[in-house]
Coordinates of C-alpha atoms and ligand atoms in Angstrom, one line a residue:
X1 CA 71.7 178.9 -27.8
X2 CA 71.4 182.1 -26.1
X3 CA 74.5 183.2 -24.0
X4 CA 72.8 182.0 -20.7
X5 CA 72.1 178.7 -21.4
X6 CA 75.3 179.0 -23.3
X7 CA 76.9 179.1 -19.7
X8 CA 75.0 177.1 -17.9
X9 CA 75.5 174.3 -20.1
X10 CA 79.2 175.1 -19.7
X11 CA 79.0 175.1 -16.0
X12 CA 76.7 171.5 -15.7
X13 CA 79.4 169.8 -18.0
X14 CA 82.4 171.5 -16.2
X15 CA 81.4 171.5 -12.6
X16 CA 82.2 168.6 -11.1
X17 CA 86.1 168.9 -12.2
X18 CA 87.1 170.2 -9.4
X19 CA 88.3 168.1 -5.8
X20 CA 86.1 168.8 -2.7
X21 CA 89.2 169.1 -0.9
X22 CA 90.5 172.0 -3.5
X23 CA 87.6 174.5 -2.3
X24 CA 86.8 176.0 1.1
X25 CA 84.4 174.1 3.5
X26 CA 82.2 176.8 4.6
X27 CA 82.9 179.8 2.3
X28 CA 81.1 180.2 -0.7
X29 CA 82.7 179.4 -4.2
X30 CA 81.5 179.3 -7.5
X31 CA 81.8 176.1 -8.8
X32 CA 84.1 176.9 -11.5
X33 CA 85.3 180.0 -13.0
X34 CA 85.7 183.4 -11.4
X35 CA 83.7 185.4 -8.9
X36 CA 83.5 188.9 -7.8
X37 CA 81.1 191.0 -5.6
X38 CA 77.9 189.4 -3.9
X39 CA 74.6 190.3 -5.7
X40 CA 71.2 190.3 -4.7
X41 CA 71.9 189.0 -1.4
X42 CA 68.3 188.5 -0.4
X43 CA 65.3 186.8 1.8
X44 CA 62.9 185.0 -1.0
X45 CA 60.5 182.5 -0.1
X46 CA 62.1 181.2 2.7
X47 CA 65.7 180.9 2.0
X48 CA 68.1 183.2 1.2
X49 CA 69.8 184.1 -2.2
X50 CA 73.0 185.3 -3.3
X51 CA 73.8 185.8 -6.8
X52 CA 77.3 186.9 -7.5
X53 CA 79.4 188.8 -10.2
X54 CA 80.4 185.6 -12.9
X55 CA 82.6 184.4 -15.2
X56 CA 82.1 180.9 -16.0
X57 CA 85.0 180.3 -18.7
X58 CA 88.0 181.7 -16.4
X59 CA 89.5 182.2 -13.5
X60 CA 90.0 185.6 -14.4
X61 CA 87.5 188.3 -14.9
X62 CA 85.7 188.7 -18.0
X63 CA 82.3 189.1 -19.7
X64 CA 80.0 189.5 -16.6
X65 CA 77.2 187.1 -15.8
X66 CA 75.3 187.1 -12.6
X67 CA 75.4 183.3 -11.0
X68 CA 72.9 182.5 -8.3
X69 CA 72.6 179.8 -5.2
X70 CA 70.3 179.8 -2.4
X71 CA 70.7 178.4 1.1
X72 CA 69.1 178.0 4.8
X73 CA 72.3 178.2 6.5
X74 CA 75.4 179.8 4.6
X75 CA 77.3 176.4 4.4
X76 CA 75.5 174.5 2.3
X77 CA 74.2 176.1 -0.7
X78 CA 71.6 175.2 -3.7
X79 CA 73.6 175.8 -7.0
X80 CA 71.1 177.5 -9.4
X81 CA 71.3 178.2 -13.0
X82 CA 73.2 181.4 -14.1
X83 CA 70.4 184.3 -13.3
X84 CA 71.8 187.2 -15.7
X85 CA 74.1 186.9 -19.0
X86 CA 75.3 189.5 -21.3
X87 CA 73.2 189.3 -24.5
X88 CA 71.8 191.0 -27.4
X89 CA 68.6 191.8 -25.7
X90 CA 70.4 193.9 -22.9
X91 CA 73.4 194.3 -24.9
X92 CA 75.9 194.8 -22.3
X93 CA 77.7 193.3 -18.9
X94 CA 75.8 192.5 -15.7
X95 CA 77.5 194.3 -12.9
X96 CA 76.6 194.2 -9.3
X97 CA 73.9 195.4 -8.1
X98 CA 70.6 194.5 -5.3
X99 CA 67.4 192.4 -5.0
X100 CA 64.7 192.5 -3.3
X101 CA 61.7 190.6 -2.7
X102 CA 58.3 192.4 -3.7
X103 CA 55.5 190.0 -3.1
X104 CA 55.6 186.7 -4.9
X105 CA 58.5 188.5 -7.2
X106 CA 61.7 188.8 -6.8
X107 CA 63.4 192.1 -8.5
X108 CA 66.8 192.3 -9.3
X109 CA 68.3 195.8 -10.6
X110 CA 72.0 195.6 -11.7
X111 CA 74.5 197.7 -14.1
X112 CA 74.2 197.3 -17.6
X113 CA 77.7 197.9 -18.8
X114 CA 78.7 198.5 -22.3
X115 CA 81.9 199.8 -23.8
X116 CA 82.3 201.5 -20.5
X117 CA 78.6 203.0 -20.9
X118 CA 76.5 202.5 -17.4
X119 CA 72.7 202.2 -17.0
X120 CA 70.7 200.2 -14.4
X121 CA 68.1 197.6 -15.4
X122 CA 65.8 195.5 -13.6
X123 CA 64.3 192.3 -14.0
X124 CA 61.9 190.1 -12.1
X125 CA 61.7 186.4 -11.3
X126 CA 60.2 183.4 -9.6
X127 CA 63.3 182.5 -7.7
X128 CA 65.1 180.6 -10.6
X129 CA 64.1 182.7 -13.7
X130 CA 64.3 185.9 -14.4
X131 CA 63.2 188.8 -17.4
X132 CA 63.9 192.0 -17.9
X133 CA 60.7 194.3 -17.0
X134 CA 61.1 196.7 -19.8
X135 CA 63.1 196.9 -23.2
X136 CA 65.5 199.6 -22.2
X137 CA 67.7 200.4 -19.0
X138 CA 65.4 202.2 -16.0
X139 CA 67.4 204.4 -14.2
X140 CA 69.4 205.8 -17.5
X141 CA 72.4 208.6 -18.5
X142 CA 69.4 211.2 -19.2
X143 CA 68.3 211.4 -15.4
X144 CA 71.1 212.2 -14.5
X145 CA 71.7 215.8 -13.2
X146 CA 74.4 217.6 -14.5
X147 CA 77.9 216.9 -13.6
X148 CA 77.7 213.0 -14.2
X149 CA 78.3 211.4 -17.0
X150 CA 77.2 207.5 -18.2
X151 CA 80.6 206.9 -17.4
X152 CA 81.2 205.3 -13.5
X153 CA 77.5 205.4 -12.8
X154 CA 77.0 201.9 -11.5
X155 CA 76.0 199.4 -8.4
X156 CA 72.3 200.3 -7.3
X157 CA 71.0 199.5 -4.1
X158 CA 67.2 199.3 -4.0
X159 CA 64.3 199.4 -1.2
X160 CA 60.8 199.7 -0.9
X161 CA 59.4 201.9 1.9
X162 CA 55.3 203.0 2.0
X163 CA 55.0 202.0 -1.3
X164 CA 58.0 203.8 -3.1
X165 CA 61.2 202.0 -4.7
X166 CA 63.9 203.9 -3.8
X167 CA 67.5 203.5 -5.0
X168 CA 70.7 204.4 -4.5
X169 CA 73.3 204.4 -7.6
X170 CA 77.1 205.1 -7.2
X171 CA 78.3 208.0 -9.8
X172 CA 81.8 209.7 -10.9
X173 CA 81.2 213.1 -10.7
X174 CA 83.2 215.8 -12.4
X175 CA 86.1 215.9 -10.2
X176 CA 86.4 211.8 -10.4
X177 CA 84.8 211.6 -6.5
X178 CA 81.9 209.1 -6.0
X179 CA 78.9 210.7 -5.6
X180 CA 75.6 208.2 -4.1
X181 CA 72.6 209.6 -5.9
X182 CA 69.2 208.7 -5.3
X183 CA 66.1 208.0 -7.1
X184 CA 62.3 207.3 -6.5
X185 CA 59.8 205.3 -8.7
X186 CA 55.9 204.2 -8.2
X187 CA 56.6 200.9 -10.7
X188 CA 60.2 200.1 -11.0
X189 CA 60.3 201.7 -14.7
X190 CA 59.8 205.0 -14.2
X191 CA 62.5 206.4 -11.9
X192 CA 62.8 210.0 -10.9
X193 CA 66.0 211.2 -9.9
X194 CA 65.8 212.9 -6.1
X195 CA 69.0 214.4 -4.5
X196 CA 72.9 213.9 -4.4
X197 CA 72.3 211.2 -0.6
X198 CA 76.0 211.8 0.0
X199 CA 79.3 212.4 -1.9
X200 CA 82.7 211.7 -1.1
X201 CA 84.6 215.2 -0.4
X202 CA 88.1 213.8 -1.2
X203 CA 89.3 213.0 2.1
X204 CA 87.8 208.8 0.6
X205 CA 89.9 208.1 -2.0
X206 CA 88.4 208.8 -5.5
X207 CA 85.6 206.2 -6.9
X208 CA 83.3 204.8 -4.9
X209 CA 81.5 201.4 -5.9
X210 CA 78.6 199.4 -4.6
X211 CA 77.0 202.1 -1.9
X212 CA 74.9 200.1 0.8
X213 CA 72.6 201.6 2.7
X214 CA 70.3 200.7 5.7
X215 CA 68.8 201.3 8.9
X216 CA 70.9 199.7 12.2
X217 CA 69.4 200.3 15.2
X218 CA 68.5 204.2 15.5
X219 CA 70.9 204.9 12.5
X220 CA 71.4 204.6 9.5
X221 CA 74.9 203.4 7.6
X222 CA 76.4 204.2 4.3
X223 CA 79.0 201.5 3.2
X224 CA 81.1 202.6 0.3
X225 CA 83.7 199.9 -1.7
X226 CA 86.4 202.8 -2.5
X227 CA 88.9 202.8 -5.0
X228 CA 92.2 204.8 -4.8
X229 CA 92.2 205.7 -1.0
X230 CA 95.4 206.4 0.8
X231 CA 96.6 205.3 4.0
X232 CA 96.6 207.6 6.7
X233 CA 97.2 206.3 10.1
X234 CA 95.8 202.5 11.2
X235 CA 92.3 202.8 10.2
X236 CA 92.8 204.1 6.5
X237 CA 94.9 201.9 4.2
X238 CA 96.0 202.1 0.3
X239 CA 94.1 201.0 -2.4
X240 CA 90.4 199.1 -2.3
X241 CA 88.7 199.6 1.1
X242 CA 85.5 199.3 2.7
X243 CA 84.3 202.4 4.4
X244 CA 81.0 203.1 7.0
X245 CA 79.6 206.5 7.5
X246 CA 77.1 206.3 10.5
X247 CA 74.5 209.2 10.6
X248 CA 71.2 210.6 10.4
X249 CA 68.8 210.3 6.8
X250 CA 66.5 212.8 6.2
X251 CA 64.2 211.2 4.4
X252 CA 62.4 214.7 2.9
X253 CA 65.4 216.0 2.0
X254 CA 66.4 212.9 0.9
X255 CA 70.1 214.0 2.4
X256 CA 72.7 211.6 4.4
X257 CA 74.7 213.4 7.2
X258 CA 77.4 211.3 9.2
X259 CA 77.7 212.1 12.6
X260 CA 80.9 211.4 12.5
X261 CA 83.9 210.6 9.9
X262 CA 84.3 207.3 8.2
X263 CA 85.5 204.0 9.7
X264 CA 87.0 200.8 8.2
X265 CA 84.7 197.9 7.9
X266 CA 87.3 195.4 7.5
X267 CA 91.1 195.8 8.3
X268 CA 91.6 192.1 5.9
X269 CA 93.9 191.7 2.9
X270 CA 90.6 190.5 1.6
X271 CA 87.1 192.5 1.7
X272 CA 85.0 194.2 -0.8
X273 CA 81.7 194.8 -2.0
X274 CA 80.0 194.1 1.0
X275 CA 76.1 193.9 1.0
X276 CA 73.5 193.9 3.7
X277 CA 70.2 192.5 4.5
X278 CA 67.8 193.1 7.0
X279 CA 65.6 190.1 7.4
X280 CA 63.8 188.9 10.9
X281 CA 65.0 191.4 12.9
X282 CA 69.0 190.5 12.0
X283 CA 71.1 192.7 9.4
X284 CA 73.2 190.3 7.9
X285 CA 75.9 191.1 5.6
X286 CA 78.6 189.4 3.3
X287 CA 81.1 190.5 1.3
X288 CA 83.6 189.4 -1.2
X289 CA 86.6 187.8 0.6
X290 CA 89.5 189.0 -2.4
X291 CA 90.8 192.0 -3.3
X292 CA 91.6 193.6 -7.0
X293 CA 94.9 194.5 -5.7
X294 CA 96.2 191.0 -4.7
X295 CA 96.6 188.6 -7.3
X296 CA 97.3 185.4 -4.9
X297 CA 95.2 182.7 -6.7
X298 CA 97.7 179.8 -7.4
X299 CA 98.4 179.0 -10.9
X300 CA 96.1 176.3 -12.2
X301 CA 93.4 176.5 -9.5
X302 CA 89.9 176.4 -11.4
X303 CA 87.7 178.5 -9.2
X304 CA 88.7 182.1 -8.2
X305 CA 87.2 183.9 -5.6
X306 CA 85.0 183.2 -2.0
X307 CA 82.7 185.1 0.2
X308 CA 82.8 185.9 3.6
X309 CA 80.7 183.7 6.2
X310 CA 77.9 186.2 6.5
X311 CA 77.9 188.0 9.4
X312 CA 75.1 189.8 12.2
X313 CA 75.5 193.2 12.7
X314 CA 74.9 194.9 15.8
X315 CA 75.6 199.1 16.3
X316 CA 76.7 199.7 19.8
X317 CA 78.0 203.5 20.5
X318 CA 77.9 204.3 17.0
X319 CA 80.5 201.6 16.0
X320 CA 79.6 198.2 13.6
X321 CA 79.8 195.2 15.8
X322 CA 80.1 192.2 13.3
X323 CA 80.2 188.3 14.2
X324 CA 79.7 185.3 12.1
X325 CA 75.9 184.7 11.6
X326 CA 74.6 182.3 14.3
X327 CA 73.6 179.4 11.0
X328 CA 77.4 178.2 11.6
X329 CA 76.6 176.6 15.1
X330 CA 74.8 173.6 13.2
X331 CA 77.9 173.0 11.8
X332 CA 80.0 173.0 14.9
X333 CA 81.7 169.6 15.9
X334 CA 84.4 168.0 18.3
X335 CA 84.1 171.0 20.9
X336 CA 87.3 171.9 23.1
X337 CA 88.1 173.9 25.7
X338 CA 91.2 174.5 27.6
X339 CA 92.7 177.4 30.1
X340 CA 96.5 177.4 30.2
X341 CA 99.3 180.4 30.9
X342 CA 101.5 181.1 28.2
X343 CA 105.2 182.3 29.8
X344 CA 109.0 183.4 29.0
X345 CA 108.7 182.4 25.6
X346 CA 107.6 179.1 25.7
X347 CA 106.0 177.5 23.1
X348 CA 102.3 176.3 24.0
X349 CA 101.0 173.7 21.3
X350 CA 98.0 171.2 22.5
X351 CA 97.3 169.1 19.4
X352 CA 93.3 168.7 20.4
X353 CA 93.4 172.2 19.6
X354 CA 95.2 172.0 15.8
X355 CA 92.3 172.2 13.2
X356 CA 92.5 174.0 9.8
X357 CA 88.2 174.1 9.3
X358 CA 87.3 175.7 12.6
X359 CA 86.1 178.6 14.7
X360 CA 88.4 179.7 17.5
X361 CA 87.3 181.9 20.5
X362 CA 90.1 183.1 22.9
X363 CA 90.0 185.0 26.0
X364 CA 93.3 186.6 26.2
X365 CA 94.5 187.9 29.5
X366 CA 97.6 190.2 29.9
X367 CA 99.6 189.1 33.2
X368 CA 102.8 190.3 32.8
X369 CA 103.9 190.7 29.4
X370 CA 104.9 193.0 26.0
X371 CA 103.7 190.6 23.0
X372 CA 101.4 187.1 22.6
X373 CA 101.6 185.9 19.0
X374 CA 99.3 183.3 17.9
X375 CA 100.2 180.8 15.0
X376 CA 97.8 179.6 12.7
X377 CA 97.4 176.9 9.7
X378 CA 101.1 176.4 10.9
X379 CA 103.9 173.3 10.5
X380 CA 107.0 173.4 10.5
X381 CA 107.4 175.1 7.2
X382 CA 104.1 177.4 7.2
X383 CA 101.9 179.7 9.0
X384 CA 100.2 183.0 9.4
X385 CA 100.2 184.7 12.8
X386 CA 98.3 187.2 14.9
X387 CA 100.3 189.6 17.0
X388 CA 98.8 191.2 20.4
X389 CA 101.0 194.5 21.6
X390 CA 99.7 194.4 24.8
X391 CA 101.9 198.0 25.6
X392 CA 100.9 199.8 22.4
X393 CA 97.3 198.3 21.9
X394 CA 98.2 196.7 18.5
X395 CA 96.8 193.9 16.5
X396 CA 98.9 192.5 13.4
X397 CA 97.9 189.7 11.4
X398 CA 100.8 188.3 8.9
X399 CA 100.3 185.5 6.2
X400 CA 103.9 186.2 5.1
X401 CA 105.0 182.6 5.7
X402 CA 101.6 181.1 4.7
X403 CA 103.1 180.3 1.3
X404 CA 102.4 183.3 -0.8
X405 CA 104.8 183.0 -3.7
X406 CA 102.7 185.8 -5.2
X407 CA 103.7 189.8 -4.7
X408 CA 100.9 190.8 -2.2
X409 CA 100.7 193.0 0.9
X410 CA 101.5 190.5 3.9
X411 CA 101.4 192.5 6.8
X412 CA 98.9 194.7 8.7
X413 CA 98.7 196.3 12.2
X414 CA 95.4 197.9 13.5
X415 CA 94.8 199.2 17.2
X416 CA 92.6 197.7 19.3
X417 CA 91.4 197.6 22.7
X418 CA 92.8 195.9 25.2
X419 CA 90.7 196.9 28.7
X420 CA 92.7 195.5 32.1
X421 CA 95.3 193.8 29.7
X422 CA 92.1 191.7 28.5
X423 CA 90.8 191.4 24.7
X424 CA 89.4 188.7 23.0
X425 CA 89.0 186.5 19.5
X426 CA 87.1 184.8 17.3
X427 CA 88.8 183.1 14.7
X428 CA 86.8 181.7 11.7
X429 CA 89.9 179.4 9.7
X430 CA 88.8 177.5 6.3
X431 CA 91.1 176.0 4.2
X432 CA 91.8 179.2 2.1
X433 CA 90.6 182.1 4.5
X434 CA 91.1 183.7 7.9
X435 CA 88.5 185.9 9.0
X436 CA 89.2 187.3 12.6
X437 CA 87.3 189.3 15.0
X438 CA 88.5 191.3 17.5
X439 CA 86.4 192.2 20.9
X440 CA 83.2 190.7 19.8
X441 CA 83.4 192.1 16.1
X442 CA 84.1 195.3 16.9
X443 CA 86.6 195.0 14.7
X444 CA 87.3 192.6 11.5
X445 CA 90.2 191.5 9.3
X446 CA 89.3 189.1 6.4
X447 CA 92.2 187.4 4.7
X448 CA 92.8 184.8 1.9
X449 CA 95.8 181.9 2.6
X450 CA 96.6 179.2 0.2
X451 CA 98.7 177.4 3.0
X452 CA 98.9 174.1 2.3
X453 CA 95.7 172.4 3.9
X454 CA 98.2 169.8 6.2
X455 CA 99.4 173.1 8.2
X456 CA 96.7 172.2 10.5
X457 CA 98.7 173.6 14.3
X458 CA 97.5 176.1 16.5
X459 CA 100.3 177.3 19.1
X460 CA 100.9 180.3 21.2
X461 CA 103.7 182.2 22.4
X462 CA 104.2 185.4 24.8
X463 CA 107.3 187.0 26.0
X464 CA 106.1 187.0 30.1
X465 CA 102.9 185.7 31.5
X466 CA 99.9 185.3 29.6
X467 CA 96.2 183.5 30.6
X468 CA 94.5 182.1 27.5
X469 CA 90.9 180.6 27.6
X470 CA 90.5 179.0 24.2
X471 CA 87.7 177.1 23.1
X472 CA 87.2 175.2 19.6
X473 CA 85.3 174.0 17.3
X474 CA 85.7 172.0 14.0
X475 CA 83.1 173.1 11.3
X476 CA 81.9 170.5 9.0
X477 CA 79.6 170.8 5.6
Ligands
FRU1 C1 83.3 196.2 -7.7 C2 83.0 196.3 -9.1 C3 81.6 197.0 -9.3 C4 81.2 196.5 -10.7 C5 81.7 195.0 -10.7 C6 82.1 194.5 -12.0 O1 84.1 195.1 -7.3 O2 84.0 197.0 -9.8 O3 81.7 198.4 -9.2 O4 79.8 196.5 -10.8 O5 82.8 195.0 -9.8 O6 82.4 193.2 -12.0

């Protein structure tokens, strides 16, 4: 038995262990074992594909495998057999890396990693099975130009365009900064590498990992996964972070220039490896909702790690505009609106509005007050809260009393907007996640919570007057 069917036999006999109620409703899972980045996120015969960074046996990271599902509409997803294991043939780790689909095939290129040795490989498949297209690694340590080593050379993004494969690999370069290069081939063997697209000129932390990159709109957008990047004000934080560059591709030169410097893509505890798809005139995009700093996951769970609800991306004034892809309606029950005026600390609760599974939109209306907080997946012993500054324009989430008995970072304040003392949320809550999104997704913060799933309240409190529309909706499977 060769290692993949070594795990997939593993994963049919082990699978159904674990309690419906022990896994989120609407954010993916694997079905046991751990999970990292999203993989060949992808539009293939209809339905869409996400394959994921894998380790059946654990909850903890280990020998990478790539495991796959497909789906219509985000929720309800189509587990299929483990797509990529390490074996003797490729002798080395899958890592992350893209698909896409290329007439009736769909190609996957990924990392082959071995004793810390980096290549990219591609295979193609019918949807379910896939084989490598050649013997040896494509895109390998020999094309690359000088500077790089094997070593931190991972991640590729491909695309086709007029006939060309293009991709995009992440690479250490010799002063340890990520570097995107990028490379061109006719047949998906013969790669030729092009130009350094973009490299990180220390101000980004050190690393980069799993570069995205795509047309929105009239630009395009480089999405970096950085490692090592220091906080600097509200927008830059320590450790992993997601970082856009918005700017202009010269596609002869083949040269990235931002027009401006880098933003955050997600303010979350929680958010990595994002990747993107354009498909029917949407870019959607999902990311992994964990982070390699936090180790939260409660002893004895038997899955580790979710994905974001993927999300639509919109660019408006050079600024990513993400909200929860539209899919998530179908699964929109027991609608409730109210309007009510929070005042002089007074606790507002309505219990048609408690729900732990649900979207929450809020139109949030300064009268006369400092501060609004809003508790959620709350009782009396639990919750996690948002905090509105109406005076200094600040946003903080906290999951400090969600029942973290874990050492994690807890707290984090962002600025927003607030125009006329008015902002607005949308709130996507799942039994182990927050994601929240602040003035129509101009802003995000993705965060896990392992509150117990009875902390079901929703309440409000603001120290002066305060007009809240609130409108919401449970989401079923
Ligand atoms: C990012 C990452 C990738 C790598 C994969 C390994 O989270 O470190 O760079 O390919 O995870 O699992």
């Amino acid at each position: 038995m060769n290692n993949k069917e070594k795990a997939n036999e593993y994963f049919r006999e082990n699978k159904l262990k674990i309690k419906d109620i022990e896994r989120p409703v609407y954010h993916f899972t694997p079905d046991i074992g751990w999970m990292n980045d999203p993989n060949g996120f992808s539009f293939f015969d209809d339905e869409y594909h996400l394959f994921y960074q894998y380790n059946p046996y654990d909850i903890k990271w280990g020998p990478m495998h790539w495991g796959h599902a497909k789906s219509k509409d985000f929720v309800n997803w189509d587990r299929l057999p483990v797509a990529l294991a390490p074996d003797d043939e490729i002798k080395g780790q899958c890592f992350s890396g893209t698909a896409i689909c290329d007439g009736d095939k769909h190609i996957l290129i990924y990392t082959v990693h071995n004793d810390g040795k980096e290549e990219q490989t591609v295979e193609a498949g019918d949807g379910v099975n896939y084989r490598s297209i050649s013997k040896a690694s494509v895109i390998r340590v020999e094309h690359l130009p000088r500077g790089f080593s094997g070593i931190d050379f991972r991640d590729p993004k491909i695309w086709k365009e007029d006939g060309i494969y293009y991709c995009i690999v992440s690479a250490k370069n010799e002063s340890g900064l990520g570097s995107i290069l990028l490379f061109a081939s006719t047949n998906l063997i013969d790669w030729e590498y092009k130009n350094i697209l973009f490299e990180n000129n220390g101000d980004y932390g050190k690393m980069w990992e799993c570069p995205d990159f795509f047309k929105l709109h009239d630009k395009y957008i480089l999405v970096v996964s950085v490692m090592e990047m220091q906080a600097k004000g509200r927008e830059y934080f320590n450790g992993h972070q997601v970082l856009y560059f918005v700017g202009e591709y010269d596609k002869k030169l083949y040269r990235f220039t931002p027009i401006d410097k880098a933003r955050t893509l997600d303010f979350g505890f929680d958010y990595y490896a994002p990747q993107s798809l354009n498909v029917n005139e949407r870019t959607l995009s999902v990311a992994w909702l964990h982070d390699w700093g936090n180790d939260l996951t409660p002893d004895g769970a038997k899955w580790c790690g979710q994905m974001t609800y993927p999300r639509e991306l919109e660019l408006k004034k050079n600024i990513i505009y993400q909200m929860p892809a539209t899919e998530l309606e179908k699964h929109y029950e027991n609608e409730y609106k109210t309007s009510f005026c929070l005042s002089n600390d007074n606790k507002f609760q309505d219990t048609e509005l408690n729900s732990r599974v649900a979207r929450l939109d809020l139109d949030i209306e300064k009268i006369d007050a400092k501060e609004c907080i809003i508790y959620l997946a709350a009782n009396h012993r639990y919750n996690s809260f948002i905090k509105i500054n109406f005076k200094k324009k600040t946003l903080k989430f906290s999951r400090r009393f969600s029942g973290l008995t874990k050492d994690a970072i807890d707290e984090r304040k962002i600025d927003i907007d607030v125009k006329s003392g008015k902002l607005s949320l949308s709130i996507l809550l799942d039994r182990f996640s927050v994601e929240i999104f602040v003035n129509g997704g101009k802003k995000a913060l993705s965060s896990r919570i392992y509150t117990p799933v009875e902390a079901n309240e929703i309440s409000f409190i603001a120290d002066g007057e305060v007009r809240v529309d609130a409108c919401k909706r449970d989401i079923v499977e």
